[in-house]
Amino acid sequence: MKIAVLGAGAMGSLFGARLSPLADVWLVDPWAAHIQAMQRDGLRLVKLNGTESVIPVQATTDPAAVGDQVDLAIIFVKSHQTASVARWAGPLLKPDGLVLTLQNGLGNLEAIASVLGPDCGVQGVTAHGATLMAPGRVRHAGQGETHIATRPSIVARLTDIAALFQQAGFETHLSDNLDSLLWGKLIINVAINALTATLRVPNGLLAEVEPARSLMAAAVDEAVRVAQARGITLPYDDPQEQAKSVAIATGPNRSSMLSDVSRGAPTEIDVINNAIVREGASLGIPTPVNQTLVWLIKAIEATYSVERNL
Ligand code: NAD
C-alpha cells in the first residue's frame, strides 16, 4: 500500500515511523529542518518504554516528490491547515484513494470534503499521543485505541487499512457511529487542552488541583449538555470520570494546545471549545465556561509577540 502522511509533526511522525517498515510511506511537511533531519539521520522514535530507535523514512517538503499516486493520505496537520493540505492530497490520490483524518475537533472532514468532494474523506479518532522533541525526533507519549468510521462503499479498503495499522501496533477498529467517536474524543479535548494551555501545566495537574478540577468539570458539563441535545450517544457512561481518568493516565504529557502556545503557534481552539460554543448557541444551550476558555486562548494567541518576562 502506498501512503502519504500529510503533516509530519508529532502524530504524523509517530504514524510514519510505525507504518514505514510495512508500506511505501512518504512523510510530507513544510518544516524544512525536520524533513532534512529525517532525510539525513532517519526518524528517531522514543518509545513508551523510553528506548529509542532510528527508522529510515521517505520524507519530503515537496508533495510532487511522492511520485506515483497513493492509496491513502493521512492528514495530521493542525485544523487551520486542513483545507490547504487537502489541496495537496488531490493530485496525490489514486482515483479510488482515501483521505483519512485522525485530527482532533469538529469540522476537519467537512474541510476535506469542501476541497475533494464527499466521497474520499474518512474520519477517525486515535487515543495515541505524541510529542515532538526536536527536528527528526518524536516521543510516543501515550497509547490507546484508534477508531475509523466506515461506510458500505469503502469497507473493503478500510478493512485493509485497519489491518495494516494493527500490524503497525495501532489497535484499530472500524465503527459506523462517527458522531459517537468524534464527540467522545472532543469532550476529552474540551476538558484538557485549553485549560492546560492557559495554566501552562501538564495534563495530570488538572485532576490534582481543586479549582482546575472544577473548571474542567464545568467545561465538560456544558459539552455533554450540547452532545445530549444533539442526540449523540457518547462511547462512555460517565464523561466526568472519563475526563478525569484521561488527565490522570496522561499525567506527565503536555497537551498539543500547550505545545502550540509554548511555541507561539495557532491553536485548535476553534474546532474544540469554540465548536461547543457554536453548537450550544445553535441549540440555545449556554456555554459560558467554554466561551471564557475560547476568549482566554484567543487573547493568548493575539499577544504572542508580547514579552512575558514582566
Ligand atoms: P504538531 O504541532 O506536532 O504538527 C503540526 C504541524 O506543525 C506540522 O506541520 C509540523 O511540522 C509543524 N511543527 C510542529 N512543531 C514545529 C516547530 N517547532 N517548528 C516548526 N514547525 C513545527 O501537531 P500534532 O500534535 O501532530 O497534531 C496533528 C493533529 O493530530 C492535530 O489535529 C491534533 O489535534 C491531532 N492529535 C494530536 C495528538 C498528540 O498527542 N499530539 C493526539 C491525537 C490527535
CSV table of C-alpha atoms and ligand atoms in Angstrom, one decimal:
chain,number,residue,atom,x,y,z
A,1,MET,CA,0.0,0.0,0.0
A,2,LYS,CA,1.3,3.5,-0.8
A,3,ILE,CA,0.6,6.1,1.8
A,4,ALA,CA,1.3,9.9,2.1
A,5,VAL,CA,1.3,11.3,5.7
A,6,LEU,CA,0.4,15.0,5.1
A,7,GLY,CA,1.7,16.9,8.2
A,8,ALA,CA,4.6,15.1,9.8
A,9,GLY,CA,4.6,16.8,13.2
A,10,ALA,CA,4.3,14.8,16.3
A,11,MET,CA,1.5,12.5,15.3
A,12,GLY,CA,2.4,12.3,11.6
A,13,SER,CA,5.9,11.3,12.6
A,14,LEU,CA,4.6,8.6,15.0
A,15,PHE,CA,2.3,7.0,12.4
A,16,GLY,CA,5.0,7.5,9.7
A,17,ALA,CA,7.6,5.7,11.9
A,18,ARG,CA,5.4,2.7,12.6
A,19,LEU,CA,4.0,2.4,9.1
A,20,SER,CA,7.2,2.9,7.1
A,21,PRO,CA,8.6,-0.6,7.7
A,22,LEU,CA,5.3,-2.1,6.4
A,23,ALA,CA,4.3,0.0,3.4
A,24,ASP,CA,5.6,2.6,0.9
A,25,VAL,CA,5.1,5.6,3.1
A,26,TRP,CA,6.0,9.3,2.4
A,27,LEU,CA,6.1,11.9,5.1
A,28,VAL,CA,5.3,15.4,3.7
A,29,ASP,CA,5.7,18.5,5.7
A,30,PRO,CA,6.8,22.1,5.1
A,31,TRP,CA,9.1,22.3,8.2
A,32,ALA,CA,12.4,22.0,6.3
A,33,ALA,CA,14.7,21.4,9.4
A,34,HIS,CA,12.6,18.4,10.5
A,35,ILE,CA,12.4,16.9,7.0
A,36,GLN,CA,16.2,17.4,6.4
A,37,ALA,CA,16.9,15.8,9.8
A,38,MET,CA,14.8,12.7,8.8
A,39,GLN,CA,16.4,12.5,5.3
A,40,ARG,CA,19.9,12.7,6.9
A,41,ASP,CA,19.6,10.6,10.0
A,42,GLY,CA,16.3,8.8,9.8
A,43,LEU,CA,13.4,9.4,12.2
A,44,ARG,CA,14.3,8.9,15.9
A,45,LEU,CA,11.3,7.5,17.8
A,46,VAL,CA,11.4,7.4,21.6
A,47,LYS,CA,9.1,4.6,22.6
A,48,LEU,CA,6.7,4.4,25.6
A,49,ASN,CA,9.3,2.4,27.5
A,50,GLY,CA,11.9,5.1,26.9
A,51,THR,CA,14.1,3.2,24.4
A,52,GLU,CA,14.9,5.0,21.2
A,53,SER,CA,15.1,3.6,17.7
A,54,VAL,CA,16.0,5.1,14.4
A,55,ILE,CA,13.7,4.4,11.5
A,56,PRO,CA,14.6,5.0,7.9
A,57,VAL,CA,11.8,7.1,6.3
A,58,GLN,CA,11.0,8.8,3.0
A,59,ALA,CA,10.4,12.4,3.8
A,60,THR,CA,10.0,15.5,1.7
A,61,THR,CA,8.8,19.1,1.8
A,62,ASP,CA,7.5,18.8,-1.8
A,63,PRO,CA,4.3,16.8,-2.4
A,64,ALA,CA,5.3,16.3,-6.0
A,65,ALA,CA,8.3,14.2,-4.9
A,66,VAL,CA,5.9,11.4,-3.7
A,67,GLY,CA,5.8,10.2,-7.3
A,68,ASP,CA,3.1,7.6,-8.1
A,69,GLN,CA,-0.3,8.2,-6.7
A,70,VAL,CA,-1.2,6.9,-3.2
A,71,ASP,CA,-3.9,4.6,-1.9
A,72,LEU,CA,-4.2,6.6,1.3
A,73,ALA,CA,-3.4,10.1,2.5
A,74,ILE,CA,-3.4,10.6,6.3
A,75,ILE,CA,-3.9,14.2,7.3
A,76,PHE,CA,-2.1,15.2,10.5
A,77,VAL,CA,-1.7,19.0,10.3
A,78,LYS,CA,-3.4,21.3,12.7
A,79,SER,CA,-7.1,22.0,11.8
A,80,HIS,CA,-6.5,25.5,10.4
A,81,GLN,CA,-4.3,23.9,7.7
A,82,THR,CA,-6.7,21.0,6.8
A,83,ALA,CA,-8.3,22.6,3.7
A,84,SER,CA,-4.9,23.7,2.3
A,85,VAL,CA,-3.4,20.3,2.8
A,86,ALA,CA,-6.4,18.6,1.2
A,87,ARG,CA,-5.4,20.6,-1.9
A,88,TRP,CA,-2.0,18.8,-1.8
A,89,ALA,CA,-3.8,15.5,-1.4
A,90,GLY,CA,-6.0,15.9,-4.5
A,91,PRO,CA,-3.3,15.3,-7.2
A,92,LEU,CA,-1.5,12.7,-5.0
A,93,LEU,CA,-4.5,10.3,-4.7
A,94,LYS,CA,-5.4,7.3,-6.9
A,95,PRO,CA,-8.9,7.5,-8.3
A,96,ASP,CA,-10.2,5.3,-5.5
A,97,GLY,CA,-7.7,6.7,-2.9
A,98,LEU,CA,-8.9,7.7,0.5
A,99,VAL,CA,-8.1,10.7,2.8
A,100,LEU,CA,-8.1,9.8,6.5
A,101,THR,CA,-8.2,12.5,9.2
A,102,LEU,CA,-7.3,11.4,12.7
A,103,GLN,CA,-7.2,15.1,13.8
A,104,ASN,CA,-9.0,16.4,16.9
A,105,GLY,CA,-12.0,18.6,16.9
A,106,LEU,CA,-15.1,19.1,14.7
A,107,GLY,CA,-15.0,20.2,11.0
A,108,ASN,CA,-11.9,18.5,9.6
A,109,LEU,CA,-13.9,16.0,7.5
A,110,GLU,CA,-16.1,18.8,6.2
A,111,ALA,CA,-12.9,20.8,5.3
A,112,ILE,CA,-11.6,17.8,3.3
A,113,ALA,CA,-15.0,17.4,1.6
A,114,SER,CA,-15.1,21.1,0.7
A,115,VAL,CA,-11.9,20.6,-1.4
A,116,LEU,CA,-12.1,17.0,-2.6
A,117,GLY,CA,-15.9,16.2,-2.6
A,118,PRO,CA,-17.8,14.0,-0.2
A,119,ASP,CA,-16.6,10.5,-1.4
A,120,CYS,CA,-12.9,10.1,-0.4
A,121,GLY,CA,-12.8,11.6,3.1
A,122,VAL,CA,-12.8,9.3,6.2
A,123,GLN,CA,-12.9,10.3,9.8
A,124,GLY,CA,-11.1,8.5,12.6
A,125,VAL,CA,-10.0,9.2,16.1
A,126,THR,CA,-7.0,8.0,17.9
A,127,ALA,CA,-6.1,7.9,21.6
A,128,HIS,CA,-2.4,7.7,20.8
A,129,GLY,CA,-0.4,10.7,21.8
A,130,ALA,CA,3.0,12.1,20.6
A,131,THR,CA,5.3,15.0,21.3
A,132,LEU,CA,8.0,16.4,19.0
A,133,MET,CA,11.3,16.6,20.9
A,134,ALA,CA,13.5,18.1,18.2
A,135,PRO,CA,13.6,18.1,14.4
A,136,GLY,CA,13.7,14.4,13.4
A,137,ARG,CA,12.9,13.2,16.9
A,138,VAL,CA,9.5,12.3,18.3
A,139,ARG,CA,8.3,10.8,21.6
A,140,HIS,CA,5.4,8.3,21.7
A,141,ALA,CA,3.5,9.9,24.7
A,142,GLY,CA,0.5,7.6,25.2
A,143,GLN,CA,-1.4,4.7,23.6
A,144,GLY,CA,-5.0,3.7,23.2
A,145,GLU,CA,-7.4,2.6,20.6
A,146,THR,CA,-7.8,4.0,17.1
A,147,HIS,CA,-11.3,4.0,15.5
A,148,ILE,CA,-12.1,4.6,11.9
A,149,ALA,CA,-15.7,5.5,10.7
A,150,THR,CA,-16.7,3.2,7.9
A,151,ARG,CA,-19.5,3.1,5.3
A,152,PRO,CA,-20.6,0.3,2.9
A,153,SER,CA,-18.9,1.7,-0.2
A,154,ILE,CA,-15.4,1.7,1.3
A,155,VAL,CA,-15.5,-1.0,3.9
A,156,ALA,CA,-13.2,-3.4,2.0
A,157,ARG,CA,-10.5,-0.7,1.6
A,158,LEU,CA,-10.8,0.4,5.2
A,159,THR,CA,-10.5,-3.2,6.4
A,160,ASP,CA,-7.1,-3.5,4.6
A,161,ILE,CA,-6.0,-0.1,6.2
A,162,ALA,CA,-7.2,-1.2,9.6
A,163,ALA,CA,-5.2,-4.5,9.2
A,164,LEU,CA,-2.1,-2.5,8.3
A,165,PHE,CA,-2.5,-0.2,11.3
A,166,GLN,CA,-3.0,-3.2,13.5
A,167,GLN,CA,0.2,-4.7,12.2
A,168,ALA,CA,2.0,-1.4,12.9
A,169,GLY,CA,0.9,-1.8,16.6
A,170,PHE,CA,-2.1,0.6,16.5
A,171,GLU,CA,-5.1,-1.3,17.9
A,172,THR,CA,-7.7,-0.3,15.3
A,173,HIS,CA,-11.4,-0.8,15.0
A,174,LEU,CA,-13.9,0.1,12.3
A,175,SER,CA,-17.1,1.8,13.5
A,176,ASP,CA,-20.3,3.0,11.9
A,177,ASN,CA,-21.0,5.6,14.6
A,178,LEU,CA,-19.0,8.6,13.5
A,179,ASP,CA,-20.6,11.1,15.9
A,180,SER,CA,-20.1,9.0,18.9
A,181,LEU,CA,-16.4,8.6,18.1
A,182,LEU,CA,-15.8,12.2,17.3
A,183,TRP,CA,-17.7,13.6,20.3
A,184,GLY,CA,-16.2,11.1,22.7
A,185,LYS,CA,-12.8,12.5,21.8
A,186,LEU,CA,-14.0,16.1,21.6
A,187,ILE,CA,-15.2,16.1,25.2
A,188,ILE,CA,-11.8,14.9,26.4
A,189,ASN,CA,-10.1,17.6,24.4
A,190,VAL,CA,-12.6,20.2,25.7
A,191,ALA,CA,-11.6,19.0,29.2
A,192,ILE,CA,-7.9,19.1,28.9
A,193,ASN,CA,-6.5,21.2,26.0
A,194,ALA,CA,-7.5,24.8,26.7
A,195,LEU,CA,-7.1,24.5,30.4
A,196,THR,CA,-3.6,23.0,30.2
A,197,ALA,CA,-2.6,25.7,27.7
A,198,THR,CA,-3.9,28.6,29.8
A,199,LEU,CA,-2.5,27.3,33.1
A,200,ARG,CA,0.7,26.0,31.3
A,201,VAL,CA,0.6,22.7,33.2
A,202,PRO,CA,0.8,19.0,32.2
A,203,ASN,CA,-2.4,17.1,31.9
A,204,GLY,CA,-2.3,15.5,35.4
A,205,LEU,CA,-2.4,18.8,37.3
A,206,LEU,CA,-6.0,19.3,36.1
A,207,ALA,CA,-7.1,16.4,38.2
A,208,GLU,CA,-4.9,17.2,41.2
A,209,VAL,CA,-5.6,21.0,41.8
A,210,GLU,CA,-9.1,21.6,43.0
A,211,PRO,CA,-10.0,24.9,41.2
A,212,ALA,CA,-8.6,23.4,37.9
A,213,ARG,CA,-10.7,20.3,38.5
A,214,SER,CA,-13.8,22.4,38.9
A,215,LEU,CA,-13.2,24.3,35.7
A,216,MET,CA,-12.6,21.0,33.9
A,217,ALA,CA,-15.8,19.6,35.2
A,218,ALA,CA,-17.8,22.7,34.2
A,219,ALA,CA,-16.4,22.7,30.7
A,220,VAL,CA,-17.2,19.0,30.3
A,221,ASP,CA,-20.7,19.5,31.7
A,222,GLU,CA,-21.6,22.2,29.1
A,223,ALA,CA,-20.2,20.0,26.3
A,224,VAL,CA,-22.2,17.0,27.5
A,225,ARG,CA,-25.4,19.0,27.5
A,226,VAL,CA,-24.7,20.1,23.9
A,227,ALA,CA,-23.9,16.5,22.9
A,228,GLN,CA,-27.1,15.2,24.6
A,229,ALA,CA,-29.2,17.9,22.9
A,230,ARG,CA,-27.8,16.8,19.5
A,231,GLY,CA,-28.8,13.2,20.4
A,232,ILE,CA,-25.2,11.9,20.5
A,233,THR,CA,-24.5,8.7,22.4
A,234,LEU,CA,-21.1,9.0,24.0
A,235,PRO,CA,-18.8,6.0,23.9
A,236,TYR,CA,-18.5,6.0,27.8
A,237,ASP,CA,-21.1,6.2,30.6
A,238,ASP,CA,-19.6,8.9,32.8
A,239,PRO,CA,-18.0,11.8,30.9
A,240,GLN,CA,-16.7,13.5,34.1
A,241,GLU,CA,-15.0,10.3,35.3
A,242,GLN,CA,-13.6,9.7,31.8
A,243,ALA,CA,-12.1,13.2,31.5
A,244,LYS,CA,-10.5,12.9,35.0
A,245,SER,CA,-9.1,9.5,34.4
A,246,VAL,CA,-7.6,10.5,31.0
A,247,ALA,CA,-6.0,13.5,32.7
A,248,ILE,CA,-4.5,11.2,35.3
A,249,ALA,CA,-3.5,8.5,32.8
A,250,THR,CA,-1.7,11.0,30.6
A,251,GLY,CA,-0.5,13.0,33.7
A,252,PRO,CA,3.1,14.0,32.6
A,253,ASN,CA,2.0,14.8,29.0
A,254,ARG,CA,1.9,18.3,27.5
A,255,SER,CA,-1.3,18.7,25.5
A,256,SER,CA,-0.9,19.7,21.9
A,257,MET,CA,-2.6,23.1,22.7
A,258,LEU,CA,0.0,23.7,25.4
A,259,SER,CA,2.8,22.9,22.9
A,260,ASP,CA,1.1,25.3,20.4
A,261,VAL,CA,1.0,28.2,22.9
A,262,SER,CA,4.6,27.4,24.1
A,263,ARG,CA,5.9,27.9,20.6
A,264,GLY,CA,3.5,30.8,19.6
A,265,ALA,CA,1.6,28.7,17.0
A,266,PRO,CA,-2.1,28.9,16.2
A,267,THR,CA,-4.1,26.5,18.4
A,268,GLU,CA,-7.1,24.3,17.5
A,269,ILE,CA,-9.4,26.3,19.9
A,270,ASP,CA,-11.9,27.0,17.1
A,271,VAL,CA,-12.6,23.2,16.5
A,272,ILE,CA,-12.6,22.2,20.1
A,273,ASN,CA,-14.1,24.6,22.8
A,274,ASN,CA,-15.4,27.0,20.2
A,275,ALA,CA,-17.2,24.2,18.5
A,276,ILE,CA,-19.1,23.6,21.7
A,277,VAL,CA,-19.9,27.4,21.9
A,278,ARG,CA,-21.2,27.4,18.3
A,279,GLU,CA,-23.2,24.2,18.7
A,280,GLY,CA,-24.5,25.4,22.0
A,281,ALA,CA,-25.6,28.7,20.5
A,282,SER,CA,-27.5,27.0,17.7
A,283,LEU,CA,-29.3,24.8,20.3
A,284,GLY,CA,-30.0,27.5,22.8
A,285,ILE,CA,-27.7,25.9,25.4
A,286,PRO,CA,-25.5,28.4,27.4
A,287,THR,CA,-21.7,27.6,27.4
A,288,PRO,CA,-20.1,30.4,29.5
A,289,VAL,CA,-17.1,28.3,30.7
A,290,ASN,CA,-16.2,27.2,27.2
A,291,GLN,CA,-16.7,30.8,25.9
A,292,THR,CA,-14.4,32.1,28.6
A,293,LEU,CA,-11.7,29.5,27.6
A,294,VAL,CA,-12.1,30.5,24.0
A,295,TRP,CA,-11.5,34.1,24.8
A,296,LEU,CA,-8.5,33.3,27.0
A,297,ILE,CA,-6.8,31.2,24.3
A,298,LYS,CA,-7.6,33.8,21.6
A,299,ALA,CA,-6.2,36.5,23.9
A,300,ILE,CA,-3.0,34.4,24.4
A,301,GLU,CA,-2.7,33.9,20.6
A,302,ALA,CA,-3.2,37.6,20.0
A,303,THR,CA,-0.4,38.5,22.4
A,304,TYR,CA,2.3,36.0,21.4
A,305,SER,CA,4.6,38.8,20.4
A,306,VAL,CA,4.3,40.5,23.9
A,307,GLU,CA,7.4,40.0,26.1
A,308,ARG,CA,6.3,37.7,29.0
A,309,ASN,CA,9.2,38.4,31.5
A,310,LEU,CA,7.2,41.1,33.2
B,1,NAD,P1,2.2,19.3,15.5
B,1,NAD,O1,2.1,20.7,16.0
B,1,NAD,O2,3.3,18.4,16.1
B,1,NAD,O3,2.5,19.3,13.9
B,1,NAD,C1,1.6,20.1,13.1
B,1,NAD,C2,2.5,21.0,12.1
B,1,NAD,O4,3.3,21.8,12.9
B,1,NAD,C3,3.4,20.1,11.3
B,1,NAD,O5,3.4,20.7,10.0
B,1,NAD,C4,4.8,20.3,12.0
B,1,NAD,O6,5.9,20.1,11.1
B,1,NAD,C5,4.7,21.7,12.4
B,1,NAD,N1,5.6,21.9,13.6
B,1,NAD,C6,5.5,21.3,14.8
B,1,NAD,N2,6.5,21.8,15.6
B,1,NAD,C7,7.2,22.7,14.9
B,1,NAD,C8,8.3,23.6,15.2
B,1,NAD,N3,8.9,23.5,16.4
B,1,NAD,N4,8.7,24.4,14.2
B,1,NAD,C9,8.1,24.4,13.0
B,1,NAD,N5,7.0,23.6,12.7
B,1,NAD,C10,6.6,22.8,13.6
B,1,NAD,O7,0.8,18.6,15.5
B,1,NAD,P2,0.3,17.2,16.2
B,1,NAD,O8,0.4,17.3,17.7
B,1,NAD,O9,1.0,16.1,15.5
B,1,NAD,O10,-1.2,17.2,15.8
B,1,NAD,C11,-1.7,17.0,14.5
B,1,NAD,C12,-3.2,16.7,14.6
B,1,NAD,O11,-3.4,15.5,15.3
B,1,NAD,C13,-4.0,17.7,15.3
B,1,NAD,O12,-5.3,17.9,14.7
B,1,NAD,C14,-4.1,17.2,16.7
B,1,NAD,O13,-5.3,17.7,17.4
B,1,NAD,C15,-4.2,15.7,16.4
B,1,NAD,N6,-3.8,14.9,17.6
B,1,NAD,C16,-2.7,15.1,18.3
B,1,NAD,C17,-2.3,14.3,19.3
B,1,NAD,C18,-1.0,14.5,20.0
B,1,NAD,O14,-0.7,13.8,21.0
B,1,NAD,N7,-0.1,15.4,19.6
B,1,NAD,C19,-3.1,13.2,19.6
B,1,NAD,C20,-4.2,12.9,18.9
B,1,NAD,C21,-4.6,13.8,17.8
